[in-house]
PDB file of C-alpha atoms in Angstrom:
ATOM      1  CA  UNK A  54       0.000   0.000   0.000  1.00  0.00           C
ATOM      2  CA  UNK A  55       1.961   3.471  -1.127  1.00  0.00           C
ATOM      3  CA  UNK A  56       1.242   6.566   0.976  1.00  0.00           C
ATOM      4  CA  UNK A  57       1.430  10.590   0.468  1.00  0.00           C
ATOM      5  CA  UNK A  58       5.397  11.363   0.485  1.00  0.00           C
ATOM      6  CA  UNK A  59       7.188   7.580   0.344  1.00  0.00           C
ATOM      7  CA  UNK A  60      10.253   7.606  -1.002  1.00  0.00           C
ATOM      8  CA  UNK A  61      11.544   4.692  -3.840  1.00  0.00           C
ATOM      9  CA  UNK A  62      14.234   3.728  -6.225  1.00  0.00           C
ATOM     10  CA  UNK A  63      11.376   2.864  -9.211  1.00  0.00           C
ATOM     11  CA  UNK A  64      11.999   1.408 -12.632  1.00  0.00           C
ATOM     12  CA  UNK A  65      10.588   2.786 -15.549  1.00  0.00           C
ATOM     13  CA  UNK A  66       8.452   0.149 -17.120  1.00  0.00           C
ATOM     14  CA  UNK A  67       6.825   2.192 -20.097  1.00  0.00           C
ATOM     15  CA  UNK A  68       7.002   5.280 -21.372  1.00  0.00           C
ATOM     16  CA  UNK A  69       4.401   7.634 -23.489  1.00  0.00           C
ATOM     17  CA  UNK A  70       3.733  10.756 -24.616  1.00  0.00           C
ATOM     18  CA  UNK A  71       2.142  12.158 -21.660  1.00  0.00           C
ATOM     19  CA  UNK A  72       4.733  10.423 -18.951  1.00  0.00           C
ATOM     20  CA  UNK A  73       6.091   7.160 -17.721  1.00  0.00           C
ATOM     21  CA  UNK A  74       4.664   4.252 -16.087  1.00  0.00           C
ATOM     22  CA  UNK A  75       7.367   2.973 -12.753  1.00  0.00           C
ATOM     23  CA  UNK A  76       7.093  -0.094 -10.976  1.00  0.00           C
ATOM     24  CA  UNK A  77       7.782   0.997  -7.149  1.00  0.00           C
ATOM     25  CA  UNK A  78       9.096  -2.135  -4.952  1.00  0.00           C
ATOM     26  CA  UNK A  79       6.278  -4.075  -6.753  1.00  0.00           C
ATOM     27  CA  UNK A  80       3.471  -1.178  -7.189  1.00  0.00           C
ATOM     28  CA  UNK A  81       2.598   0.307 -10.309  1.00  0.00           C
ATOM     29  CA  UNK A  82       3.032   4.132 -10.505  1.00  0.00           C
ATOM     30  CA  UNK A  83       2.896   7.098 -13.036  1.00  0.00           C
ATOM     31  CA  UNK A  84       5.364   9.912 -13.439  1.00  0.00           C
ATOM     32  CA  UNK A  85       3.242  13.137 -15.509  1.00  0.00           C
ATOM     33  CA  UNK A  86       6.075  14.092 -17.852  1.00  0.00           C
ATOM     34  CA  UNK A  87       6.095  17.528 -16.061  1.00  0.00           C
ATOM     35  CA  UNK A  88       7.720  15.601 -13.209  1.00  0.00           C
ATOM     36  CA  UNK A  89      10.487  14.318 -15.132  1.00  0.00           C
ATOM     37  CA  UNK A  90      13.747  16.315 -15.047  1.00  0.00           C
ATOM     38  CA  UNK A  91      13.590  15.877 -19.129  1.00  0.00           C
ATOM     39  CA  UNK A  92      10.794  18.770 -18.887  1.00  0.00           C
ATOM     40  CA  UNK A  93      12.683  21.181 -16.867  1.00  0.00           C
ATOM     41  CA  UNK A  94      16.320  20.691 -17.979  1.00  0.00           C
ATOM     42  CA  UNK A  95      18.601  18.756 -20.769  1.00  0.00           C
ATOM     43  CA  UNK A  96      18.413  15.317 -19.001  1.00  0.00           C
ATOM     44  CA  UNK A  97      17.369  12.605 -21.325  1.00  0.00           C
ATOM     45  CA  UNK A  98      13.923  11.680 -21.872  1.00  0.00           C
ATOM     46  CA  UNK A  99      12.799   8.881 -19.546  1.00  0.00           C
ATOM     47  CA  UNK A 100      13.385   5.186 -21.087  1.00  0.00           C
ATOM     48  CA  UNK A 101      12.461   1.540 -20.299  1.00  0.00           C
ATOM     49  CA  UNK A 102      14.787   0.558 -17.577  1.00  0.00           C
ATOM     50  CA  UNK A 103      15.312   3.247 -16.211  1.00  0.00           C
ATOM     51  CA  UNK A 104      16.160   3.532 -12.575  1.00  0.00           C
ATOM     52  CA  UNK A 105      15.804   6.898 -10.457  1.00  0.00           C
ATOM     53  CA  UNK A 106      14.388   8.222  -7.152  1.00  0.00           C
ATOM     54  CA  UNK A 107      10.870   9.326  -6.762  1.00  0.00           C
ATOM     55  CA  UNK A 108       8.225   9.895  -4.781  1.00  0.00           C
ATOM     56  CA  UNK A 109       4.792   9.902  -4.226  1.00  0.00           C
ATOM     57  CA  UNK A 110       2.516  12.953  -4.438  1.00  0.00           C
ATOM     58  CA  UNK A 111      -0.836  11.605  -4.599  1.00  0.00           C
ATOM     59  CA  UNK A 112      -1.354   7.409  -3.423  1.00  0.00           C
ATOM     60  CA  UNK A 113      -5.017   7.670  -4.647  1.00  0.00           C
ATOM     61  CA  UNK A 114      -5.046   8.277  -8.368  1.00  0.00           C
ATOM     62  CA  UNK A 115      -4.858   5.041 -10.415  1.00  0.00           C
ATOM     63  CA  UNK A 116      -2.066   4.292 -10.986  1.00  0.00           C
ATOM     64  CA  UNK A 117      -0.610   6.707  -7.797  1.00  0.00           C
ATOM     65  CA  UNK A 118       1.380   9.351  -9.098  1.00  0.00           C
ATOM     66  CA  UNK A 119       4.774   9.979  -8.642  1.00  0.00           C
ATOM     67  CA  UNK A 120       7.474  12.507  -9.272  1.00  0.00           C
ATOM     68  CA  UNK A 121      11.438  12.521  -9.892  1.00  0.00           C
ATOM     69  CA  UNK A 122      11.679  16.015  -9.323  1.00  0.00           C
ATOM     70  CA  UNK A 123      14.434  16.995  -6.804  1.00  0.00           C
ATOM     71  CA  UNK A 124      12.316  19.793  -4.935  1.00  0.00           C
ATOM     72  CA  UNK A 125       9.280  17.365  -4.668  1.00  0.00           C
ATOM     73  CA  UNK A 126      11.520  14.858  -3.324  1.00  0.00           C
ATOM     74  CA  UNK A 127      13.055  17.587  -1.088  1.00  0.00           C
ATOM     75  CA  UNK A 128       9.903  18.145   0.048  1.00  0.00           C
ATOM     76  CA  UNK A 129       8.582  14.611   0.577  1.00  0.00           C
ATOM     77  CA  UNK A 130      11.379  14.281   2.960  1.00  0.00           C
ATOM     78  CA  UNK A 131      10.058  17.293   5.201  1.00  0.00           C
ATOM     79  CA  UNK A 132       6.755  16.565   5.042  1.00  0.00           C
ATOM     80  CA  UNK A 133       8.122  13.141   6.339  1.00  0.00           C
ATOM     81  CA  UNK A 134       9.281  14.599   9.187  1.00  0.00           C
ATOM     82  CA  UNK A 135       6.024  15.585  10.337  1.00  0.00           C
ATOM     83  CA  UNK A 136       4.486  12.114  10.986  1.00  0.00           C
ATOM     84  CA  UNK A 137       6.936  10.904  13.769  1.00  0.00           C
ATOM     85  CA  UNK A 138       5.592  14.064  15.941  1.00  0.00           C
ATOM     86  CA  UNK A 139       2.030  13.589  14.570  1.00  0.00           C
ATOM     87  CA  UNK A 140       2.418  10.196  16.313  1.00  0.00           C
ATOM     88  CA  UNK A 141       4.144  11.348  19.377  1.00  0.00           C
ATOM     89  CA  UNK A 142       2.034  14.745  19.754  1.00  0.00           C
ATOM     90  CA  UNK A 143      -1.935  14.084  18.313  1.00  0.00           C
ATOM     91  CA  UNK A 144      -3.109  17.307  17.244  1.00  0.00           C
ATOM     92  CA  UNK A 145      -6.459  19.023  18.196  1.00  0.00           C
ATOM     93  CA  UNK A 146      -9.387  17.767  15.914  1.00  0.00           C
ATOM     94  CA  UNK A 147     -10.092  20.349  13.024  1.00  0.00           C
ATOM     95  CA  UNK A 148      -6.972  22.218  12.116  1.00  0.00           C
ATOM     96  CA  UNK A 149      -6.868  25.598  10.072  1.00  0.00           C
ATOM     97  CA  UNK A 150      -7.012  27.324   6.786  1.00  0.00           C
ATOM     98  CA  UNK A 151      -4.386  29.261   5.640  1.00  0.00           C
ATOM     99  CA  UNK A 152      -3.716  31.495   2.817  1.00  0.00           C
ATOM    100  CA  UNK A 153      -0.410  30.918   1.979  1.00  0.00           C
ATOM    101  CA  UNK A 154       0.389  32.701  -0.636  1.00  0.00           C
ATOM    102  CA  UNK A 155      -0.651  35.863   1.116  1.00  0.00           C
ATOM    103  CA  UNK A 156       1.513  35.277   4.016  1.00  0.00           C
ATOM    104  CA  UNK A 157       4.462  34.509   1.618  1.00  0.00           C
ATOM    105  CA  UNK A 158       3.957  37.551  -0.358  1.00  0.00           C
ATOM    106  CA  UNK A 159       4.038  39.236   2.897  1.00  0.00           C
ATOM    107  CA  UNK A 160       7.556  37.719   3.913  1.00  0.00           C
ATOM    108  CA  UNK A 161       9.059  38.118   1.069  1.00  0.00           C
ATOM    109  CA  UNK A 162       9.834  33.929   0.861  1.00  0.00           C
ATOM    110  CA  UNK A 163       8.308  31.144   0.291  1.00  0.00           C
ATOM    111  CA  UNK A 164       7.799  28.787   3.349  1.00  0.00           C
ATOM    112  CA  UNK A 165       9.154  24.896   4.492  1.00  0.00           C
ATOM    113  CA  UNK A 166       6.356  22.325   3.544  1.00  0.00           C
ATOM    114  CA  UNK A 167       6.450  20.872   6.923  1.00  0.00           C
ATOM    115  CA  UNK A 168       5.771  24.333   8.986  1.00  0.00           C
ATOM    116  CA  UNK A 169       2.672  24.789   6.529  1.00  0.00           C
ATOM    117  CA  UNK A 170       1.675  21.253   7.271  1.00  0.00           C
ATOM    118  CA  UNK A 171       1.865  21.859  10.935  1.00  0.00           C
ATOM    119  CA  UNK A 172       0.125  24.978  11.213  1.00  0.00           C
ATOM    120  CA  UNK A 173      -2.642  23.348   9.081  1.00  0.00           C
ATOM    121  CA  UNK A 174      -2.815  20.157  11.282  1.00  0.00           C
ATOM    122  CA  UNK A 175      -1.822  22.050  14.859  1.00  0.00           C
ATOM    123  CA  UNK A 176      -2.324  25.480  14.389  1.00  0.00           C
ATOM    124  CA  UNK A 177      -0.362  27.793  16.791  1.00  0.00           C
ATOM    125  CA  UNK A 178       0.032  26.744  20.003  1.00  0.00           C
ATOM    126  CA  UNK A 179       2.385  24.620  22.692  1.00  0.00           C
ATOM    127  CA  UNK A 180       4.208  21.672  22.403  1.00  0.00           C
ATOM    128  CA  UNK A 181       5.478  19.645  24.812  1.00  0.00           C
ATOM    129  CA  UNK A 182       4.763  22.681  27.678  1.00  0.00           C
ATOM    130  CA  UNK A 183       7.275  24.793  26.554  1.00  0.00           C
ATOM    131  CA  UNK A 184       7.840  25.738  22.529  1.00  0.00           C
ATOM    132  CA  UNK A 185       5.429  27.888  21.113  1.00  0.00           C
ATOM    133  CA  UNK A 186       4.928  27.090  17.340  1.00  0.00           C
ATOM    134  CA  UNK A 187       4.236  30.865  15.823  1.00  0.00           C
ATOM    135  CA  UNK A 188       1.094  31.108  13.033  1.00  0.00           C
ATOM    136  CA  UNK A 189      -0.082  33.517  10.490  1.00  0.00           C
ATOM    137  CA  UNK A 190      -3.218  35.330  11.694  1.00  0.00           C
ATOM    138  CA  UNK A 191      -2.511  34.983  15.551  1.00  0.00           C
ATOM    139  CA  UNK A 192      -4.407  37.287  17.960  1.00  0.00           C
ATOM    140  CA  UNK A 193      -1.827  37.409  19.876  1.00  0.00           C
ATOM    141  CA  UNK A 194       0.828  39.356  18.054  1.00  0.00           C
ATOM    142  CA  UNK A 195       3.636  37.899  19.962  1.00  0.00           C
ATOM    143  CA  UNK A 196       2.984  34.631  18.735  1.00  0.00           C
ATOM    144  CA  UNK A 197       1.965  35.685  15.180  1.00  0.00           C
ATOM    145  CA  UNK A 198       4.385  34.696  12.283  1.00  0.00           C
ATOM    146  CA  UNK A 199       4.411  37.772  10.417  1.00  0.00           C
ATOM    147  CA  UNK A 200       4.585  40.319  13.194  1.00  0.00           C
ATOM    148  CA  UNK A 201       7.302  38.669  14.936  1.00  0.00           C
ATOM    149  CA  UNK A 202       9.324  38.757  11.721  1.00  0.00           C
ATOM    150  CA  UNK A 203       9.565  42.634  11.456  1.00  0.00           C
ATOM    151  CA  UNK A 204       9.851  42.634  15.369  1.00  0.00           C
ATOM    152  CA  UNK A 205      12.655  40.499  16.051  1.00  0.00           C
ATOM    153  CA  UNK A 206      14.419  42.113  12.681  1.00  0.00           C
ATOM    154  CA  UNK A 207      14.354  45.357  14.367  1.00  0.00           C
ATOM    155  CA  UNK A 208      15.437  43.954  17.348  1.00  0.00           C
ATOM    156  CA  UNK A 209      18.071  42.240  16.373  1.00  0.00           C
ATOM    157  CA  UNK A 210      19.592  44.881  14.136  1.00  0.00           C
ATOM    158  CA  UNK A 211      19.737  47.395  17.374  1.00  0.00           C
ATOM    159  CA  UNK A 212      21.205  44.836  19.349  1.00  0.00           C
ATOM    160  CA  UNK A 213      24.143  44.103  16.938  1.00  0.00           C
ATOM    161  CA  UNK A 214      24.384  47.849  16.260  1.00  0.00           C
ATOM    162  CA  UNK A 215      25.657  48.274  19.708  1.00  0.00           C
ATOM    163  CA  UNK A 216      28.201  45.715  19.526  1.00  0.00           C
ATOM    164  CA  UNK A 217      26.621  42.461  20.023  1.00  0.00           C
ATOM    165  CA  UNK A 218      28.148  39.656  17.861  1.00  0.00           C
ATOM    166  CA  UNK A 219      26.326  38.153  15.282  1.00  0.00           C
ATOM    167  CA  UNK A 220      26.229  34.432  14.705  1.00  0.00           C
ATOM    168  CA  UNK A 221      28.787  33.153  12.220  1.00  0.00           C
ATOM    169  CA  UNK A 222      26.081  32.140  10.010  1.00  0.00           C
ATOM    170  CA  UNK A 223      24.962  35.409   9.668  1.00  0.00           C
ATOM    171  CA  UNK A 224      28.469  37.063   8.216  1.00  0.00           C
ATOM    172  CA  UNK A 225      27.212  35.979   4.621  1.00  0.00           C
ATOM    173  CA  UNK A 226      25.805  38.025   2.149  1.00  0.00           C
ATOM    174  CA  UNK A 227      21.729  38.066   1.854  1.00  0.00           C
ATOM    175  CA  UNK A 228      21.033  35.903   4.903  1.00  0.00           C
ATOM    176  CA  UNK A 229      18.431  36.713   7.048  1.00  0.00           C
ATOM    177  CA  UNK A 230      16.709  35.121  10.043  1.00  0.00           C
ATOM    178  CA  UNK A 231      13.308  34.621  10.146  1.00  0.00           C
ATOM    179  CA  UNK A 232      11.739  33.496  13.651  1.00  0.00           C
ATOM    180  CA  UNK A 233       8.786  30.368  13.443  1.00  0.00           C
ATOM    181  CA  UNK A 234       9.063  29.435  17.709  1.00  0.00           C
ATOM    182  CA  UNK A 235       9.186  30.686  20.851  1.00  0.00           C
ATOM    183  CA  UNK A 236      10.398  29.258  24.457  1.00  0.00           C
ATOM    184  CA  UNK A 237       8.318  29.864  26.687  1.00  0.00           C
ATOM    185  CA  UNK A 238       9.564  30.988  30.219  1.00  0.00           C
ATOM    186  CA  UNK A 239      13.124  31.257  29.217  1.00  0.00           C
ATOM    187  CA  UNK A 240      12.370  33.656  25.988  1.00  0.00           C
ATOM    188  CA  UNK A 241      14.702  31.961  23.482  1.00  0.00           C
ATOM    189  CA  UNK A 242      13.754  32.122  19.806  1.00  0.00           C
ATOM    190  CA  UNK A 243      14.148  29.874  17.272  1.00  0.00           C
ATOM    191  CA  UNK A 244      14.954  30.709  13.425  1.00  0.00           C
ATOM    192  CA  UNK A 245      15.206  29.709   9.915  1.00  0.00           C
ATOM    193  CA  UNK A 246      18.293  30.555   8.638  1.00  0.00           C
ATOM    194  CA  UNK A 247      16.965  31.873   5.117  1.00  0.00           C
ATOM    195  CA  UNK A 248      19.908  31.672   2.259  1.00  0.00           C
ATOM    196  CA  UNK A 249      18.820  32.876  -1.167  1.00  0.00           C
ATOM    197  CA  UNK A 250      20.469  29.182  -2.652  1.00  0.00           C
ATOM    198  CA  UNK A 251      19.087  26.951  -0.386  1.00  0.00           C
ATOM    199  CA  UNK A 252      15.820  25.676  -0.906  1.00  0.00           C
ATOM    200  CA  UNK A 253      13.237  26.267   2.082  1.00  0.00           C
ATOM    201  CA  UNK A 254      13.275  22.051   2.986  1.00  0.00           C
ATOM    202  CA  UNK A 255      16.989  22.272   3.715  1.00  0.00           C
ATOM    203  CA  UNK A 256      17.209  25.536   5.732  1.00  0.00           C
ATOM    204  CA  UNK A 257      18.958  25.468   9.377  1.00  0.00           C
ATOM    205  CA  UNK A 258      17.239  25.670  12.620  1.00  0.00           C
ATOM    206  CA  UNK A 259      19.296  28.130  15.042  1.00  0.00           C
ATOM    207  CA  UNK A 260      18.277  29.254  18.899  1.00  0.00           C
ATOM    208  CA  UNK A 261      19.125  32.759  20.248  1.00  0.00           C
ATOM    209  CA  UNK A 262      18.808  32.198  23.661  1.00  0.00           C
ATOM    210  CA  UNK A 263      16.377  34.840  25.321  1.00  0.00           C
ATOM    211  CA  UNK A 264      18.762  36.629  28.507  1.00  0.00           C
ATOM    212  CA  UNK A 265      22.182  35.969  26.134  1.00  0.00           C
ATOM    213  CA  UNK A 266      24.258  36.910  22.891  1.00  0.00           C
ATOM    214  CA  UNK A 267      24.469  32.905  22.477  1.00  0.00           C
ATOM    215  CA  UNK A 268      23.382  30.979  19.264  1.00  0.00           C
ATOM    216  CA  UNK A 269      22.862  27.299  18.650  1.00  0.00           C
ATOM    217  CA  UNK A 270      22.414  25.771  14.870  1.00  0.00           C
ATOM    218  CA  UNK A 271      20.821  22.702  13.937  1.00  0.00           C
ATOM    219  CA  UNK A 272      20.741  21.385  10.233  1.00  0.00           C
ATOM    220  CA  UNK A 273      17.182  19.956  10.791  1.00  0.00           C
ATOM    221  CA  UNK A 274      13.587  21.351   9.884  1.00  0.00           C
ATOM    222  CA  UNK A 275      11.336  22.692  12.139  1.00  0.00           C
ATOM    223  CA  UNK A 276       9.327  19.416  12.747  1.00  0.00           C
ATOM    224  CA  UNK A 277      12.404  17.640  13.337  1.00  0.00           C
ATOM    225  CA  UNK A 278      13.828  19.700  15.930  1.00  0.00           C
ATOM    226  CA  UNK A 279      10.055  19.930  17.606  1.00  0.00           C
ATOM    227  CA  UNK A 280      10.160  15.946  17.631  1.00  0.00           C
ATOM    228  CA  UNK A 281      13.324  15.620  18.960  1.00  0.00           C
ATOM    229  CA  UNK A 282      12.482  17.879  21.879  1.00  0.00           C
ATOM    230  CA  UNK A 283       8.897  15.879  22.477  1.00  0.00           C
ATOM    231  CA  UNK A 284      10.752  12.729  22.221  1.00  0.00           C
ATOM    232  CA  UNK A 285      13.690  13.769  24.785  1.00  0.00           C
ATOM    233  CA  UNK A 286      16.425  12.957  21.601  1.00  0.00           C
ATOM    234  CA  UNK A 287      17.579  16.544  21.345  1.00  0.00           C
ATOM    235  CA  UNK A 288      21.267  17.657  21.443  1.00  0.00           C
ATOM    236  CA  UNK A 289      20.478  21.364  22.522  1.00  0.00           C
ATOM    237  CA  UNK A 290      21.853  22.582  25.936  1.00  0.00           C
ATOM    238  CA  UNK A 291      18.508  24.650  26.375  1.00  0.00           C
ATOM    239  CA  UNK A 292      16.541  21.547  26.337  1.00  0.00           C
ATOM    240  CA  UNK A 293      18.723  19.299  28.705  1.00  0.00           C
ATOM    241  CA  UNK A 294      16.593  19.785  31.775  1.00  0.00           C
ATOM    242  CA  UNK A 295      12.896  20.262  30.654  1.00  0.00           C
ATOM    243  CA  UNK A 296      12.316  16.817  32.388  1.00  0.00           C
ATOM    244  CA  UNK A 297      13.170  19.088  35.701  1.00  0.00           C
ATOM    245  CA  UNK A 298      10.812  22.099  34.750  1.00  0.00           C
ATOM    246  CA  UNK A 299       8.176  20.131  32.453  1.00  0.00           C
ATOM    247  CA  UNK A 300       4.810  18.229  33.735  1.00  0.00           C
ATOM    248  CA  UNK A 301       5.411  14.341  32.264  1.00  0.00           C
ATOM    249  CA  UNK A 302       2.104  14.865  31.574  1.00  0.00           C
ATOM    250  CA  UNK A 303       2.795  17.600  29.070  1.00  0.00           C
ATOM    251  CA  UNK A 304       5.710  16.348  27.076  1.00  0.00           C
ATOM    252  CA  UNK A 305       3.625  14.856  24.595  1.00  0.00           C
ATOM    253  CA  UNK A 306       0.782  16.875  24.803  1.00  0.00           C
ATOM    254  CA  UNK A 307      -0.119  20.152  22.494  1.00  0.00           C
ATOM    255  CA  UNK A 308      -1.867  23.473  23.831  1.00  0.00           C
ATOM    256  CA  UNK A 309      -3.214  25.302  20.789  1.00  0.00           C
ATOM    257  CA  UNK A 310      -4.005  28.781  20.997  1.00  0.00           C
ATOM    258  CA  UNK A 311      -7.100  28.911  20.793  1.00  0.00           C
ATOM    259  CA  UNK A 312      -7.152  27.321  23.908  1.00  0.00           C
ATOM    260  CA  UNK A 313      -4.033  29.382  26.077  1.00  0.00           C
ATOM    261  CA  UNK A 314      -5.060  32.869  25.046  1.00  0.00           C
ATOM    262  CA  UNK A 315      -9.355  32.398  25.789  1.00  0.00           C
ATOM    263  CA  UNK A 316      -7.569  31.437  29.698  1.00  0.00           C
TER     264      UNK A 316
END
């Protein structure tokens, strides 16, 4: 049975004019010929025998549909990254609406596919008792995606105008930082580092702790560093004693905010 986002090695088995038929570990698939590097680039056209990554964008068309596309495998793997917290963490029952492109426009960039996916599932909220997922469209404009961003940009730019050091990832040319959670008690923040080459699926996680000049980086998405806090598998110093300061009963629980901010 193939799901949403799977990963294969397939093997073209026929091709035509409008795409290519794969066999995936035994399970027929279809690759549109838009979602064949021949379409965007001077790769060969797909042939019989054939062997190449894929993945799988939609499990209920028949035959499921696949694509070889290096971004939609890029993000396949993010998205995957969701479902280990989804297990860990349920979300609330209904989830949200968001219109993406609007909030994009209004950052200037285009977002990771897992954050989307979580604020769709989870909306904003709490996880684990102490990190605060930011959303678009929050009441609350300390916890709201776009607000924050200006904020902590003009924040940030007075602090290292008076002399406070910058992370090393930051002495590049056209990065900026752009803030999707909060720690709640101790007032760290946690970033995208935004490059202008790197595609959003592969950007860096890094903490600015919230009474400090001190920065952590992680080379994981959002939803991975999230898990690995829920799950107690986290290398960061700031989350080595949250079994000390966190209920057991809310380590694998989330708070949305439509919930904490009605209190």
């Amino acid at each position: 049975m193939l799901a949403d986002h799977q990963e294969f090695h397939v093997v073209v088995t026929a091709v035509a004019p409008t795409g290519t038929a794969v066999s995936a570990d035994g399970h027929d698939g279809f690759i549109d010929r838009t979602k064949h590097r021949s379409w965007w680039s001077d790769t060969p056209s797909a042939a019989v025998g054939d062997r190449m990554c894929a993945v799988v964008l939609d499990a209920t068309r028949t035959p499921p549909r696949f694509s070889a596309l290096p971004s939609d495998i890029r993000m396949a793997r993010s998205l995957r990254h969701t479902d280990p917290l989804v297990r860990l963490c349920p979300p609330p029952v209904g989830g949200r609406t968001v219109r993406w492109s609007a909030v994009e426009d209004a950052l200037g960039i285009a977002l990771p596919a897992d954050y989307r996916r979580l604020v769709e599932m989870y909306g904003g909220g709490v996880f684990a008792g102490v990190v605060r997922l930011l959303e678009p469209g929050c009441p609350d404009a300390m916890y709201d995606l776009v607000a924050q961003t200006a904020e902590r940009e003009e924040i940030l730019a007075d602090l290292w105008e008076v002399g406070e050091d910058k992370p090393s990832e930051l002495h590049e040319g056209n990065v900026r930082l752009v803030p999707w959670g909060y720690v709640e008690g101790a007032g760290h923040f946690l970033y995208w580092l935004v490059r202008p080459d790197v595609e959003p699926e592969e950007w860096t996680v890094i903490l600015n702790e919230g009474r400090g000049p001190l920065w952590e980086a992680y080379p994981v998405s959002c939803s991975q560093f999230l898990h690995d806090v829920v799950a107690r598998t986290t290398t960061s110093f700031y989350f080595s004693n949250l079994d000390d300061i966190v209920d057991p009963e809310d380590r694998n629980r989330f708070a949305p905010n439509s919930q904490i901010l009605n209190q």
